[in-house]
Amino acid sequence: MTPCIIMANSATKQGGKKKILKRLLLQLIGVLILLGLWQFSTLFFSPMVVPPIQTVAVRLVEIVGDSTFFPTVLTTLLRLLAGLAIGIGIGLLMGLLFGLCKPVENLFSPVIRVLQSVPPVCWVVLALVWFGFNGKPCVFIVATATIPTVVINLCNGVRNIDPDLLEMAKLYRFSRWKVFRHVIFPSVRPYFRSALEIVIGGSWKLVVMGEVLTTSSGIGGMITTARLNIEPDAIIAWALLLVVFCYITQKLIQLILFHRRFGIC
């Protein structure tokens, strides 16, 4: 390797590091501004409306140190994963079928529109009638919210496959499995990743909302208890934990499925 190439690679790496540091710095400034606005608002509102940062921090430590913390988080996580597994599984199958077969899309597209249009609260009410006051409604609403996003993204991914790649596969007489593995899968992978990033963030909110409305267990149950006891600091503390859980879940899935390095955004 020539010295010029080495210098070019070094400059590229340094430029990449500077971009990462700049992005992290801007995000840190954004967080500090948010915390400053929060603390400033405590000067005008009572602690029952906007609890001070230090009060929330103390409650956050108490929640994490409590013996029920991990069982509570695990309960919500299992419901989340069950809903995502069902929704992603059905969405994968329907998305590929929609993209590969136009009649199938015409036949089942009304179902996807219904799932996409009906508000999650309506599904919660129906799930209460169908499944009762337990964790099943939470799984149901996560699945119903996941399916349309995965289907639409994968269908668009299949439709946007480069025709030249398909023609080349046909020229070299690829089997159907080889076409899927070497042409279809790499082409739809970015669309699938985008769908996952969308559904994971929304699913945490939906599963907790379902728990608040349908059961007394999990994170939603803890938020309900805090609401009944008029503890806004506990509610905000759990909300901050949800942000952390959502971020960790997204990065873990990116690392496992797409082999991406950890990083903000």
PDB file of N, CA and C in Angstrom, residues 101-170:
ATOM      1  N   CYS A 101     -46.715 -10.674  -6.113  1.00  0.00           N
ATOM      2  CA  CYS A 101     -47.967 -11.078  -6.767  1.00  0.00           C
ATOM      3  C   CYS A 101     -49.009  -9.973  -6.605  1.00  0.00           C
ATOM      4  N   LYS A 102     -49.275  -9.254  -7.682  1.00  0.00           N
ATOM      5  CA  LYS A 102     -50.216  -8.137  -7.641  1.00  0.00           C
ATOM      6  C   LYS A 102     -51.630  -8.558  -7.259  1.00  0.00           C
ATOM      7  N   PRO A 103     -52.160  -9.685  -7.735  1.00  0.00           N
ATOM      8  CA  PRO A 103     -53.507 -10.097  -7.314  1.00  0.00           C
ATOM      9  C   PRO A 103     -53.637 -10.311  -5.809  1.00  0.00           C
ATOM     10  N   VAL A 104     -52.579 -10.823  -5.187  1.00  0.00           N
ATOM     11  CA  VAL A 104     -52.609 -11.014  -3.735  1.00  0.00           C
ATOM     12  C   VAL A 104     -52.696  -9.669  -3.026  1.00  0.00           C
ATOM     13  N   GLU A 105     -51.954  -8.678  -3.521  1.00  0.00           N
ATOM     14  CA  GLU A 105     -52.023  -7.338  -2.943  1.00  0.00           C
ATOM     15  C   GLU A 105     -53.429  -6.755  -3.086  1.00  0.00           C
ATOM     16  N   ASN A 106     -54.025  -6.908  -4.274  1.00  0.00           N
ATOM     17  CA  ASN A 106     -55.380  -6.388  -4.487  1.00  0.00           C
ATOM     18  C   ASN A 106     -56.397  -7.072  -3.583  1.00  0.00           C
ATOM     19  N   LEU A 107     -56.158  -8.351  -3.285  1.00  0.00           N
ATOM     20  CA  LEU A 107     -57.097  -9.116  -2.472  1.00  0.00           C
ATOM     21  C   LEU A 107     -57.035  -8.715  -1.002  1.00  0.00           C
ATOM     22  N   PHE A 108     -55.813  -8.518  -0.479  1.00  0.00           N
ATOM     23  CA  PHE A 108     -55.649  -8.305   0.957  1.00  0.00           C
ATOM     24  C   PHE A 108     -55.308  -6.864   1.339  1.00  0.00           C
ATOM     25  N   SER A 109     -55.141  -5.982   0.372  1.00  0.00           N
ATOM     26  CA  SER A 109     -54.813  -4.593   0.707  1.00  0.00           C
ATOM     27  C   SER A 109     -55.887  -3.908   1.561  1.00  0.00           C
ATOM     28  N   PRO A 110     -57.191  -4.224   1.402  1.00  0.00           N
ATOM     29  CA  PRO A 110     -58.176  -3.622   2.317  1.00  0.00           C
ATOM     30  C   PRO A 110     -57.930  -3.985   3.776  1.00  0.00           C
ATOM     31  N   VAL A 111     -57.454  -5.197   4.023  1.00  0.00           N
ATOM     32  CA  VAL A 111     -57.148  -5.604   5.395  1.00  0.00           C
ATOM     33  C   VAL A 111     -56.037  -4.737   5.971  1.00  0.00           C
ATOM     34  N   ILE A 112     -55.001  -4.486   5.172  1.00  0.00           N
ATOM     35  CA  ILE A 112     -53.881  -3.662   5.631  1.00  0.00           C
ATOM     36  C   ILE A 112     -54.343  -2.236   5.878  1.00  0.00           C
ATOM     37  N   ARG A 113     -55.228  -1.727   5.027  1.00  0.00           N
ATOM     38  CA  ARG A 113     -55.736  -0.366   5.224  1.00  0.00           C
ATOM     39  C   ARG A 113     -56.535  -0.272   6.524  1.00  0.00           C
ATOM     40  N   VAL A 114     -57.307  -1.305   6.822  1.00  0.00           N
ATOM     41  CA  VAL A 114     -58.066  -1.307   8.076  1.00  0.00           C
ATOM     42  C   VAL A 114     -57.123  -1.311   9.269  1.00  0.00           C
ATOM     43  N   LEU A 115     -56.121  -2.175   9.241  1.00  0.00           N
ATOM     44  CA  LEU A 115     -55.155  -2.238  10.343  1.00  0.00           C
ATOM     45  C   LEU A 115     -54.405  -0.927  10.502  1.00  0.00           C
ATOM     46  N   GLN A 116     -54.155  -0.260   9.370  1.00  0.00           N
ATOM     47  CA  GLN A 116     -53.396   0.986   9.405  1.00  0.00           C
ATOM     48  C   GLN A 116     -54.244   2.160   9.873  1.00  0.00           C
ATOM     49  N   SER A 117     -55.536   2.119   9.612  1.00  0.00           N
ATOM     50  CA  SER A 117     -56.399   3.273   9.858  1.00  0.00           C
ATOM     51  C   SER A 117     -57.059   3.268  11.232  1.00  0.00           C
ATOM     52  N   VAL A 118     -57.385   2.097  11.745  1.00  0.00           N
ATOM     53  CA  VAL A 118     -58.095   2.033  13.021  1.00  0.00           C
ATOM     54  C   VAL A 118     -57.152   2.441  14.152  1.00  0.00           C
ATOM     55  N   PRO A 119     -57.539   3.384  15.018  1.00  0.00           N
ATOM     56  CA  PRO A 119     -56.679   3.822  16.122  1.00  0.00           C
ATOM     57  C   PRO A 119     -56.394   2.678  17.094  1.00  0.00           C
ATOM     58  N   PRO A 120     -55.187   2.657  17.699  1.00  0.00           N
ATOM     59  CA  PRO A 120     -54.846   1.593  18.641  1.00  0.00           C
ATOM     60  C   PRO A 120     -55.823   1.477  19.807  1.00  0.00           C
ATOM     61  N   VAL A 121     -56.407   2.614  20.230  1.00  0.00           N
ATOM     62  CA  VAL A 121     -57.355   2.567  21.349  1.00  0.00           C
ATOM     63  C   VAL A 121     -58.559   1.696  21.003  1.00  0.00           C
ATOM     64  N   CYS A 122     -59.004   1.762  19.759  1.00  0.00           N
ATOM     65  CA  CYS A 122     -60.130   0.920  19.329  1.00  0.00           C
ATOM     66  C   CYS A 122     -59.762  -0.556  19.405  1.00  0.00           C
ATOM     67  N   TRP A 123     -58.536  -0.877  18.990  1.00  0.00           N
ATOM     68  CA  TRP A 123     -58.099  -2.264  19.075  1.00  0.00           C
ATOM     69  C   TRP A 123     -58.005  -2.716  20.527  1.00  0.00           C
ATOM     70  N   VAL A 124     -57.595  -1.808  21.418  1.00  0.00           N
ATOM     71  CA  VAL A 124     -57.524  -2.151  22.844  1.00  0.00           C
ATOM     72  C   VAL A 124     -58.905  -2.519  23.376  1.00  0.00           C
ATOM     73  N   VAL A 125     -59.912  -1.715  23.032  1.00  0.00           N
ATOM     74  CA  VAL A 125     -61.272  -1.979  23.502  1.00  0.00           C
ATOM     75  C   VAL A 125     -61.768  -3.321  22.972  1.00  0.00           C
ATOM     76  N   LEU A 126     -61.533  -3.567  21.682  1.00  0.00           N
ATOM     77  CA  LEU A 126     -61.946  -4.848  21.112  1.00  0.00           C
ATOM     78  C   LEU A 126     -61.183  -6.009  21.753  1.00  0.00           C
ATOM     79  N   ALA A 127     -59.892  -5.806  21.985  1.00  0.00           N
ATOM     80  CA  ALA A 127     -59.084  -6.866  22.596  1.00  0.00           C
ATOM     81  C   ALA A 127     -59.544  -7.175  24.014  1.00  0.00           C
ATOM     82  N   LEU A 128     -60.020  -6.156  24.720  1.00  0.00           N
ATOM     83  CA  LEU A 128     -60.563  -6.399  26.056  1.00  0.00           C
ATOM     84  C   LEU A 128     -61.782  -7.318  25.994  1.00  0.00           C
ATOM     85  N   VAL A 129     -62.614  -7.109  24.992  1.00  0.00           N
ATOM     86  CA  VAL A 129     -63.797  -7.952  24.827  1.00  0.00           C
ATOM     87  C   VAL A 129     -63.391  -9.376  24.443  1.00  0.00           C
ATOM     88  N   TRP A 130     -62.390  -9.480  23.571  1.00  0.00           N
ATOM     89  CA  TRP A 130     -61.992 -10.785  23.059  1.00  0.00           C
ATOM     90  C   TRP A 130     -61.118 -11.573  24.033  1.00  0.00           C
ATOM     91  N   PHE A 131     -60.189 -10.884  24.717  1.00  0.00           N
ATOM     92  CA  PHE A 131     -59.180 -11.588  25.516  1.00  0.00           C
ATOM     93  C   PHE A 131     -59.301 -11.354  27.020  1.00  0.00           C
ATOM     94  N   GLY A 132     -59.991 -10.283  27.435  1.00  0.00           N
ATOM     95  CA  GLY A 132     -60.129 -10.010  28.860  1.00  0.00           C
ATOM     96  C   GLY A 132     -59.017  -9.131  29.404  1.00  0.00           C
ATOM     97  N   PHE A 133     -59.061  -8.897  30.716  1.00  0.00           N
ATOM     98  CA  PHE A 133     -58.082  -8.034  31.382  1.00  0.00           C
ATOM     99  C   PHE A 133     -56.836  -8.841  31.737  1.00  0.00           C
ATOM    100  N   ASN A 134     -55.966  -8.995  30.775  1.00  0.00           N
ATOM    101  CA  ASN A 134     -54.693  -9.691  30.994  1.00  0.00           C
ATOM    102  C   ASN A 134     -53.686  -9.128  29.999  1.00  0.00           C
ATOM    103  N   GLY A 135     -52.575  -9.809  29.820  1.00  0.00           N
ATOM    104  CA  GLY A 135     -51.538  -9.286  28.932  1.00  0.00           C
ATOM    105  C   GLY A 135     -51.798  -9.502  27.456  1.00  0.00           C
ATOM    106  N   LYS A 136     -52.803 -10.305  27.109  1.00  0.00           N
ATOM    107  CA  LYS A 136     -53.031 -10.620  25.695  1.00  0.00           C
ATOM    108  C   LYS A 136     -53.417  -9.400  24.854  1.00  0.00           C
ATOM    109  N   PRO A 137     -54.240  -8.471  25.366  1.00  0.00           N
ATOM    110  CA  PRO A 137     -54.525  -7.279  24.553  1.00  0.00           C
ATOM    111  C   PRO A 137     -53.279  -6.489  24.189  1.00  0.00           C
ATOM    112  N   CYS A 138     -52.287  -6.462  25.065  1.00  0.00           N
ATOM    113  CA  CYS A 138     -51.042  -5.746  24.773  1.00  0.00           C
ATOM    114  C   CYS A 138     -50.329  -6.374  23.584  1.00  0.00           C
ATOM    115  N   VAL A 139     -50.255  -7.700  23.586  1.00  0.00           N
ATOM    116  CA  VAL A 139     -49.634  -8.412  22.474  1.00  0.00           C
ATOM    117  C   VAL A 139     -50.402  -8.156  21.182  1.00  0.00           C
ATOM    118  N   PHE A 140     -51.719  -8.152  21.280  1.00  0.00           N
ATOM    119  CA  PHE A 140     -52.573  -7.980  20.109  1.00  0.00           C
ATOM    120  C   PHE A 140     -52.373  -6.616  19.458  1.00  0.00           C
ATOM    121  N   ILE A 141     -52.365  -5.547  20.248  1.00  0.00           N
ATOM    122  CA  ILE A 141     -52.254  -4.209  19.645  1.00  0.00           C
ATOM    123  C   ILE A 141     -50.862  -3.971  19.077  1.00  0.00           C
ATOM    124  N   VAL A 142     -49.831  -4.562  19.676  1.00  0.00           N
ATOM    125  CA  VAL A 142     -48.492  -4.440  19.099  1.00  0.00           C
ATOM    126  C   VAL A 142     -48.441  -5.145  17.743  1.00  0.00           C
ATOM    127  N   ALA A 143     -49.035  -6.323  17.662  1.00  0.00           N
ATOM    128  CA  ALA A 143     -49.038  -7.072  16.402  1.00  0.00           C
ATOM    129  C   ALA A 143     -49.819  -6.335  15.322  1.00  0.00           C
ATOM    130  N   THR A 144     -51.002  -5.817  15.668  1.00  0.00           N
ATOM    131  CA  THR A 144     -51.823  -5.127  14.669  1.00  0.00           C
ATOM    132  C   THR A 144     -51.167  -3.842  14.176  1.00  0.00           C
ATOM    133  N   ALA A 145     -50.372  -3.189  15.027  1.00  0.00           N
ATOM    134  CA  ALA A 145     -49.672  -1.970  14.608  1.00  0.00           C
ATOM    135  C   ALA A 145     -48.417  -2.284  13.805  1.00  0.00           C
ATOM    136  N   THR A 146     -47.831  -3.453  14.025  1.00  0.00           N
ATOM    137  CA  THR A 146     -46.592  -3.827  13.345  1.00  0.00           C
ATOM    138  C   THR A 146     -46.835  -4.299  11.920  1.00  0.00           C
ATOM    139  N   ILE A 147     -47.907  -5.056  11.719  1.00  0.00           N
ATOM    140  CA  ILE A 147     -48.147  -5.688  10.417  1.00  0.00           C
ATOM    141  C   ILE A 147     -48.174  -4.689   9.258  1.00  0.00           C
ATOM    142  N   PRO A 148     -48.961  -3.600   9.317  1.00  0.00           N
ATOM    143  CA  PRO A 148     -49.024  -2.702   8.151  1.00  0.00           C
ATOM    144  C   PRO A 148     -47.688  -2.075   7.790  1.00  0.00           C
ATOM    145  N   THR A 149     -46.927  -1.669   8.799  1.00  0.00           N
ATOM    146  CA  THR A 149     -45.638  -1.021   8.521  1.00  0.00           C
ATOM    147  C   THR A 149     -44.683  -1.973   7.826  1.00  0.00           C
ATOM    148  N   VAL A 150     -44.612  -3.211   8.302  1.00  0.00           N
ATOM    149  CA  VAL A 150     -43.714  -4.191   7.693  1.00  0.00           C
ATOM    150  C   VAL A 150     -44.181  -4.540   6.283  1.00  0.00           C
ATOM    151  N   VAL A 151     -45.476  -4.733   6.118  1.00  0.00           N
ATOM    152  CA  VAL A 151     -46.020  -5.096   4.801  1.00  0.00           C
ATOM    153  C   VAL A 151     -45.731  -4.002   3.772  1.00  0.00           C
ATOM    154  N   ILE A 152     -46.029  -2.767   4.107  1.00  0.00           N
ATOM    155  CA  ILE A 152     -45.855  -1.663   3.161  1.00  0.00           C
ATOM    156  C   ILE A 152     -44.385  -1.470   2.795  1.00  0.00           C
ATOM    157  N   ASN A 153     -43.505  -1.524   3.786  1.00  0.00           N
ATOM    158  CA  ASN A 153     -42.079  -1.338   3.504  1.00  0.00           C
ATOM    159  C   ASN A 153     -41.516  -2.463   2.651  1.00  0.00           C
ATOM    160  N   LEU A 154     -41.852  -3.705   2.983  1.00  0.00           N
ATOM    161  CA  LEU A 154     -41.327  -4.827   2.213  1.00  0.00           C
ATOM    162  C   LEU A 154     -41.897  -4.857   0.799  1.00  0.00           C
ATOM    163  N   CYS A 155     -43.175  -4.533   0.673  1.00  0.00           N
ATOM    164  CA  CYS A 155     -43.790  -4.489  -0.654  1.00  0.00           C
ATOM    165  C   CYS A 155     -43.078  -3.455  -1.526  1.00  0.00           C
ATOM    166  N   ASN A 156     -42.795  -2.292  -0.979  1.00  0.00           N
ATOM    167  CA  ASN A 156     -42.058  -1.264  -1.736  1.00  0.00           C
ATOM    168  C   ASN A 156     -40.653  -1.725  -2.071  1.00  0.00           C
ATOM    169  N   GLY A 157     -40.036  -2.457  -1.125  1.00  0.00           N
ATOM    170  CA  GLY A 157     -38.694  -2.970  -1.381  1.00  0.00           C
ATOM    171  C   GLY A 157     -38.668  -3.947  -2.536  1.00  0.00           C
ATOM    172  N   VAL A 158     -39.642  -4.861  -2.568  1.00  0.00           N
ATOM    173  CA  VAL A 158     -39.707  -5.842  -3.657  1.00  0.00           C
ATOM    174  C   VAL A 158     -39.994  -5.153  -4.987  1.00  0.00           C
ATOM    175  N   ARG A 159     -40.891  -4.156  -4.964  1.00  0.00           N
ATOM    176  CA  ARG A 159     -41.244  -3.458  -6.203  1.00  0.00           C
ATOM    177  C   ARG A 159     -40.069  -2.635  -6.751  1.00  0.00           C
ATOM    178  N   ASN A 160     -39.148  -2.238  -5.904  1.00  0.00           N
ATOM    179  CA  ASN A 160     -38.029  -1.391  -6.338  1.00  0.00           C
ATOM    180  C   ASN A 160     -36.751  -2.177  -6.616  1.00  0.00           C
ATOM    181  N   ILE A 161     -36.878  -3.512  -6.701  1.00  0.00           N
ATOM    182  CA  ILE A 161     -35.706  -4.315  -7.061  1.00  0.00           C
ATOM    183  C   ILE A 161     -35.279  -3.972  -8.487  1.00  0.00           C
ATOM    184  N   ASP A 162     -33.986  -3.844  -8.689  1.00  0.00           N
ATOM    185  CA  ASP A 162     -33.447  -3.504 -10.008  1.00  0.00           C
ATOM    186  C   ASP A 162     -33.807  -4.608 -11.015  1.00  0.00           C
ATOM    187  N   PRO A 163     -34.545  -4.285 -12.063  1.00  0.00           N
ATOM    188  CA  PRO A 163     -34.913  -5.312 -13.058  1.00  0.00           C
ATOM    189  C   PRO A 163     -33.690  -5.969 -13.715  1.00  0.00           C
ATOM    190  N   ASP A 164     -32.599  -5.211 -13.812  1.00  0.00           N
ATOM    191  CA  ASP A 164     -31.389  -5.776 -14.422  1.00  0.00           C
ATOM    192  C   ASP A 164     -30.843  -6.934 -13.593  1.00  0.00           C
ATOM    193  N   LEU A 165     -30.967  -6.820 -12.263  1.00  0.00           N
ATOM    194  CA  LEU A 165     -30.503  -7.909 -11.406  1.00  0.00           C
ATOM    195  C   LEU A 165     -31.350  -9.161 -11.611  1.00  0.00           C
ATOM    196  N   LEU A 166     -32.658  -8.987 -11.723  1.00  0.00           N
ATOM    197  CA  LEU A 166     -33.533 -10.127 -11.979  1.00  0.00           C
ATOM    198  C   LEU A 166     -33.242 -10.748 -13.350  1.00  0.00           C
ATOM    199  N   GLU A 167     -32.972  -9.898 -14.341  1.00  0.00           N
ATOM    200  CA  GLU A 167     -32.662 -10.398 -15.673  1.00  0.00           C
ATOM    201  C   GLU A 167     -31.344 -11.169 -15.670  1.00  0.00           C
ATOM    202  N   MET A 168     -30.380 -10.678 -14.908  1.00  0.00           N
ATOM    203  CA  MET A 168     -29.096 -11.356 -14.817  1.00  0.00           C
ATOM    204  C   MET A 168     -29.255 -12.712 -14.125  1.00  0.00           C
ATOM    205  N   ALA A 169     -30.069 -12.743 -13.056  1.00  0.00           N
ATOM    206  CA  ALA A 169     -30.322 -14.006 -12.364  1.00  0.00           C
ATOM    207  C   ALA A 169     -30.999 -15.009 -13.291  1.00  0.00           C
ATOM    208  N   LYS A 170     -31.913 -14.506 -14.107  1.00  0.00           N
ATOM    209  CA  LYS A 170     -32.594 -15.377 -15.062  1.00  0.00           C
ATOM    210  C   LYS A 170     -31.615 -15.878 -16.127  1.00  0.00           C
TER     211      LYS A 170
END
